[in-house]
mmCIF file of C-alpha atoms in Angstrom:
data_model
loop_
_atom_site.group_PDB
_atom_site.id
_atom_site.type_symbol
_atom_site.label_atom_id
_atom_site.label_comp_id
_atom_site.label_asym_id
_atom_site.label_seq_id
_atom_site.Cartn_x
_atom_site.Cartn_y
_atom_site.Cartn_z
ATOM 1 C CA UNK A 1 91.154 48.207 158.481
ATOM 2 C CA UNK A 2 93.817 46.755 160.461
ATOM 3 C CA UNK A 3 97.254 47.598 158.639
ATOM 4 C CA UNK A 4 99.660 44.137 158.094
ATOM 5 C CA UNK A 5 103.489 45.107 158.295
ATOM 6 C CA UNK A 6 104.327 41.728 157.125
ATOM 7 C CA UNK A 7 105.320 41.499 153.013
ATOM 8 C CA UNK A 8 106.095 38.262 150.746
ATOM 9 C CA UNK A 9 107.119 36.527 154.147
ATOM 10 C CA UNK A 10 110.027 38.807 154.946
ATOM 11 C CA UNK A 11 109.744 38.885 159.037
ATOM 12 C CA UNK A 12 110.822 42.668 160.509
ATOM 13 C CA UNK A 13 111.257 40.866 164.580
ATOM 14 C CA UNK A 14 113.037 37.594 163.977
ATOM 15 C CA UNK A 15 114.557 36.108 166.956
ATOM 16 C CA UNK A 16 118.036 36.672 167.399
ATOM 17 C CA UNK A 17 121.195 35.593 168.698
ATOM 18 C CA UNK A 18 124.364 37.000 170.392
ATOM 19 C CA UNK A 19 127.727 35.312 171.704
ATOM 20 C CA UNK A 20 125.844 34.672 174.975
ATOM 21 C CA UNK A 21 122.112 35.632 174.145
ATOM 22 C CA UNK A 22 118.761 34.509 172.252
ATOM 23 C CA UNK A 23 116.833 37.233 171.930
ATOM 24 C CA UNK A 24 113.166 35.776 170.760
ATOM 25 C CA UNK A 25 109.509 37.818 170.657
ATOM 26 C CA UNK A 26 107.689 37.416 173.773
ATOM 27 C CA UNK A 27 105.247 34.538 174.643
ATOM 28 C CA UNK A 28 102.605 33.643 177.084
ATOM 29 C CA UNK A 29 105.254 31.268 178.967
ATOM 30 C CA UNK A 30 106.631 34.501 179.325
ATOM 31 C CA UNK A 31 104.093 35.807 182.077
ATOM 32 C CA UNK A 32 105.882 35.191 185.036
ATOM 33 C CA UNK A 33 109.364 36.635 184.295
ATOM 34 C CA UNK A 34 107.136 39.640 182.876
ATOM 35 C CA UNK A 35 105.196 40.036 186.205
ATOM 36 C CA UNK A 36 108.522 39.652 188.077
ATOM 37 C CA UNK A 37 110.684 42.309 186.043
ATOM 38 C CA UNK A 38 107.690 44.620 186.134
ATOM 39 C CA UNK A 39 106.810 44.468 189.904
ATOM 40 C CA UNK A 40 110.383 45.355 190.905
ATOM 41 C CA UNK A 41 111.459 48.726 192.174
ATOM 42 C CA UNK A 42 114.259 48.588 191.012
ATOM 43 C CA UNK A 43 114.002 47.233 187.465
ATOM 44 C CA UNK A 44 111.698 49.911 187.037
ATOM 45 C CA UNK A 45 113.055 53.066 188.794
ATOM 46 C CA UNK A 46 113.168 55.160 185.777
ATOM 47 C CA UNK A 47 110.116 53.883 183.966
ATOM 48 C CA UNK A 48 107.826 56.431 183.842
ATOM 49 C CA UNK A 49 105.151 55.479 181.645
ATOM 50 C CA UNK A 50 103.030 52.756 183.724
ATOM 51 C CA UNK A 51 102.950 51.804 187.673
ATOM 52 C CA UNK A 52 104.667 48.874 188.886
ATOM 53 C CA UNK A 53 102.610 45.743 188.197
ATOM 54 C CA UNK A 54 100.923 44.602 191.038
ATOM 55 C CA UNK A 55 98.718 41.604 189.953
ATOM 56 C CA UNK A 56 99.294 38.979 187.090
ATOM 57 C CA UNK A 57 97.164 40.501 184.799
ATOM 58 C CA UNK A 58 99.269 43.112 184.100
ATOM 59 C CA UNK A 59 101.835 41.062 182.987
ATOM 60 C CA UNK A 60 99.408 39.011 180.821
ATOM 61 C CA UNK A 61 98.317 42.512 179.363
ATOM 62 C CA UNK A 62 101.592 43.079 178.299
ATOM 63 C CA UNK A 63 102.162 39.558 176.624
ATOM 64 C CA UNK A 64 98.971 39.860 174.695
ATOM 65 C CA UNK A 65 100.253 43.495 173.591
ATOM 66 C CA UNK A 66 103.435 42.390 172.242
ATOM 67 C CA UNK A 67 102.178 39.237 170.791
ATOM 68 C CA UNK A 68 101.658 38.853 166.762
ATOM 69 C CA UNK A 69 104.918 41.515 165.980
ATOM 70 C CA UNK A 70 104.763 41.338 162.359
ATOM 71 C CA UNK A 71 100.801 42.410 162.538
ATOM 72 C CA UNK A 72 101.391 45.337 164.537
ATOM 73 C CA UNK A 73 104.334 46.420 163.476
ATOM 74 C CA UNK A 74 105.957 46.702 167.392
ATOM 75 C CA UNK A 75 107.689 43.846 169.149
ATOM 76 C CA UNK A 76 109.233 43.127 172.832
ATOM 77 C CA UNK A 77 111.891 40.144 172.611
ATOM 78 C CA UNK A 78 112.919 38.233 175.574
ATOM 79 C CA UNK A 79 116.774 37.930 176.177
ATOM 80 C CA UNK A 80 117.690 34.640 177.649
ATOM 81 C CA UNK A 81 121.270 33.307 178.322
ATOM 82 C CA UNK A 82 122.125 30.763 175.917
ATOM 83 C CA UNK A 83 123.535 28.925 178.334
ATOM 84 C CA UNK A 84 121.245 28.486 181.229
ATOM 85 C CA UNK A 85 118.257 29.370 178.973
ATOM 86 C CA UNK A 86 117.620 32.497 181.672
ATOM 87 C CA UNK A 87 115.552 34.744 181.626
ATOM 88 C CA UNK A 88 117.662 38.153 181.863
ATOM 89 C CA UNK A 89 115.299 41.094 180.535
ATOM 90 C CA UNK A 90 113.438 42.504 177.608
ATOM 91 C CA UNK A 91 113.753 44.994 174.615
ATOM 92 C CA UNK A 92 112.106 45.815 171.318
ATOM 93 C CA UNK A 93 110.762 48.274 168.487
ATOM 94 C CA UNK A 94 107.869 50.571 169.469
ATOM 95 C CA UNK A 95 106.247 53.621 167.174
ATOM 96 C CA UNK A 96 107.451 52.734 163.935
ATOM 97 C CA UNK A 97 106.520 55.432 161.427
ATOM 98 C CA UNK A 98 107.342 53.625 158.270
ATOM 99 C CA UNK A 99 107.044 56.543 156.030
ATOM 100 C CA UNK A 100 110.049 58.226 157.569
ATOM 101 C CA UNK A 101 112.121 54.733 158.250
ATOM 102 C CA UNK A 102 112.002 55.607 162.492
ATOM 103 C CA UNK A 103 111.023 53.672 165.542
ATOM 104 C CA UNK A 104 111.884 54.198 168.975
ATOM 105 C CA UNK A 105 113.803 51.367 171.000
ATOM 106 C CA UNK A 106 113.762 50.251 174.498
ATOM 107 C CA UNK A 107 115.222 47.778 177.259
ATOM 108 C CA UNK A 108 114.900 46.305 180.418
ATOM 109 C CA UNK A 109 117.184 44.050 182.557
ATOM 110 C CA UNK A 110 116.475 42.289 185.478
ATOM 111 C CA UNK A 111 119.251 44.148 188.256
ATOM 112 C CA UNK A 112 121.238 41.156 188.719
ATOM 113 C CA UNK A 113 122.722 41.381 185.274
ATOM 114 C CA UNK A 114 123.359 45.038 185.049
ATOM 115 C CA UNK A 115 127.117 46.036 184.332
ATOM 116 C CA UNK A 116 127.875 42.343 182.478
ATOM 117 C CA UNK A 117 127.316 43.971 179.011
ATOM 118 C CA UNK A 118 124.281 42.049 178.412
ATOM 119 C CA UNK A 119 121.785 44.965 176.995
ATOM 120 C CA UNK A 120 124.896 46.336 175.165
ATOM 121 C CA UNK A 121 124.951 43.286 173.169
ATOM 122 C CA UNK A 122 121.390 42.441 173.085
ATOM 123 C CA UNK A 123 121.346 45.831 171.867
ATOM 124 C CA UNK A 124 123.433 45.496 169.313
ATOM 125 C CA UNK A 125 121.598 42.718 167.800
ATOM 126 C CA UNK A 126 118.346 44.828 167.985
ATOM 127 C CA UNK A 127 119.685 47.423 165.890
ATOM 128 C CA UNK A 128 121.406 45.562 163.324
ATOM 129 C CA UNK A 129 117.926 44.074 162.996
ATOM 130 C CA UNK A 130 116.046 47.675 162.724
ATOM 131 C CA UNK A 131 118.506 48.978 160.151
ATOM 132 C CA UNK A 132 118.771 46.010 158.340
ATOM 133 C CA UNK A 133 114.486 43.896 158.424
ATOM 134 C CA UNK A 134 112.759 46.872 159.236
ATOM 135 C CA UNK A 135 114.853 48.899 156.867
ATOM 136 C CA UNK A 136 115.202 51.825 159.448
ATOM 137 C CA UNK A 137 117.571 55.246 158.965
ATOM 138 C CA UNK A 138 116.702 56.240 162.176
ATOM 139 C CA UNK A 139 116.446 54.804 165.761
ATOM 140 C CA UNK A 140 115.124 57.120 168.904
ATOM 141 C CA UNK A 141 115.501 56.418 172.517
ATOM 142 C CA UNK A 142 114.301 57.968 175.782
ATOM 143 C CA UNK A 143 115.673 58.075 178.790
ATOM 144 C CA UNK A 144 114.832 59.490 182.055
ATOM 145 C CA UNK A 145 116.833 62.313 183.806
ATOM 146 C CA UNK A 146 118.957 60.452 186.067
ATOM 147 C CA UNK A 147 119.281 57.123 184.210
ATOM 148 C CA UNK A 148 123.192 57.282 183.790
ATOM 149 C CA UNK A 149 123.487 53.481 183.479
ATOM 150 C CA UNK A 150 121.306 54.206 180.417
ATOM 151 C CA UNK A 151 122.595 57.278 179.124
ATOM 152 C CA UNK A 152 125.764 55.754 179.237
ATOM 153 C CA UNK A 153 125.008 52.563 177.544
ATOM 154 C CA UNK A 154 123.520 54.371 174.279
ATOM 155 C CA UNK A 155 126.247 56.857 174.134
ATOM 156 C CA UNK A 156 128.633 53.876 173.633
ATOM 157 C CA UNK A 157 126.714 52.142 170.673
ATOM 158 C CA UNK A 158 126.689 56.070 169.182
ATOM 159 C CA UNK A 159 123.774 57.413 169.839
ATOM 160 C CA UNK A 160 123.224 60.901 170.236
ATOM 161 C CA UNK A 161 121.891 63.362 172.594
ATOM 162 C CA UNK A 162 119.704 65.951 170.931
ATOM 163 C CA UNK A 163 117.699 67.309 173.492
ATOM 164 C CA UNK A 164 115.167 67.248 176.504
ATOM 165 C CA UNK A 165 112.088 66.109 175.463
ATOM 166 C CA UNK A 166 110.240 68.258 178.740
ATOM 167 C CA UNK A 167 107.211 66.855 180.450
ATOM 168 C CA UNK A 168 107.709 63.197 178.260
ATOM 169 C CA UNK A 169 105.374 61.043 181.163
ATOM 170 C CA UNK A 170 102.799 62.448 184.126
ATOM 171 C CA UNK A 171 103.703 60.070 186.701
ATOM 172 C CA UNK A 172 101.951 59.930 189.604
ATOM 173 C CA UNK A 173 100.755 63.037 189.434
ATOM 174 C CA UNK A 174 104.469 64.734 188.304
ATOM 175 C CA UNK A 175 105.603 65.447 185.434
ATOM 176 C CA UNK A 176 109.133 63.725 184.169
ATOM 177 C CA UNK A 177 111.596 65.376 181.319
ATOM 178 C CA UNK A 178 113.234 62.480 179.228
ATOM 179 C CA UNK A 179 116.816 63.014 177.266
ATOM 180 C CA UNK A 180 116.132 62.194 173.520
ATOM 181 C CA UNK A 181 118.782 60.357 171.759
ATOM 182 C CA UNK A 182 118.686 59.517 167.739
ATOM 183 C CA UNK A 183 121.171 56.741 166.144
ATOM 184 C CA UNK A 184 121.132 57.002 162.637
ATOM 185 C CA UNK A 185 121.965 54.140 159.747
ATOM 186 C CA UNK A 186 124.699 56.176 158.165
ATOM 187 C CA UNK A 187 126.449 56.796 161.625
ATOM 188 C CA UNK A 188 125.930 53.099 163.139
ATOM 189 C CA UNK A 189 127.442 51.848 159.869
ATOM 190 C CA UNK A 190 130.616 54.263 160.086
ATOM 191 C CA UNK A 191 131.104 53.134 163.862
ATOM 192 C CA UNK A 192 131.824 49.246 162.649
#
């Protein structure tokens, strides 16, 4: 049986909105900025869990994944400029063990925005959402060996290193070690 995370119409991925973003769940217009952001090099340097997308399908694989968020209990929202209604990158809730109030987080930006603050603030926005709809105490993140721009970035919203998390992904034949980092609710509320 197929377990609903949606209760008495409470939603846990509602779209969102920062001073210059809309953060909203992906849709099947979505396709083509998915294929794009997935079948660059550089977006996806440090990605270590699935090949670069080579065909559309791929991208439509992922849409129909991260479609229906309150059934499965995982989302991906797209973050568009408010503005110019761009398409600037993706991020979202994965693994979310309700028992213990945890999911993991993560984020993508097309290269062209990087070091504008963008996934700090869409960021921000995602995890005043986990702590607050999906009633989370804790929020993990991985990141790559290597990934500075990314170790960086979650060091200044407060999260914190705990570890290597060795052998994380077989890539290509290699395997890569990921730095785990933890935010929790009581910390992310002392930081404000």
């Amino acid at each position: 049986m197929k377990e609903v995370f949606m209760m008495s119409g409470e939603r846990f991925f509602p779209d969102l909105e920062t001073n210059r973003l809309r953060l909203r769940n992906v849709t099947d217009a979505d396709i083509e900025f998915i294929f794009k952001l997935f079948s660059d090099e550089k977006v996806c340097e440090f990605l270590y869990d699935e090949e670069l997308y080579t065909v559309k399908e791929d991208a439509i694989e992922f849409v129909q994944w991260n479609k229906n968020p309150e059934e499965k209990g995982s989302n991906r929202w797209i973050l568009e400029a408010k503005d110019s209604h761009e398409k600037m990158g993706t991020c979202g809730f994965d693994a979310w063990d309700r028992t213990n109030h945890i999911a993991e987080i993560g984020y993508d930006l097309w290269h062209e925005y990087w070091g504008r603050g963008y996934m700090k603030e869409a960021l921000v926005a995602a995890i005043e959402s986990g702590f607050h709809n999906m009633d989370l105490n804790r929020i993990n993140a991985y990141v790559a060996l290597g990934n500075t721009r990314s170790t960086n970035l979650l060091e200044r919203l407060g999260f914190k290193r705990e570890g290597i998390y060795r052998d994380k992904h077989l890539f290509r034949g290699e395997y890569f070690d990921h730095y785990s980092y933890s935010l929790l609710k009581r910390e992310w509320k002392e930081q404000k």
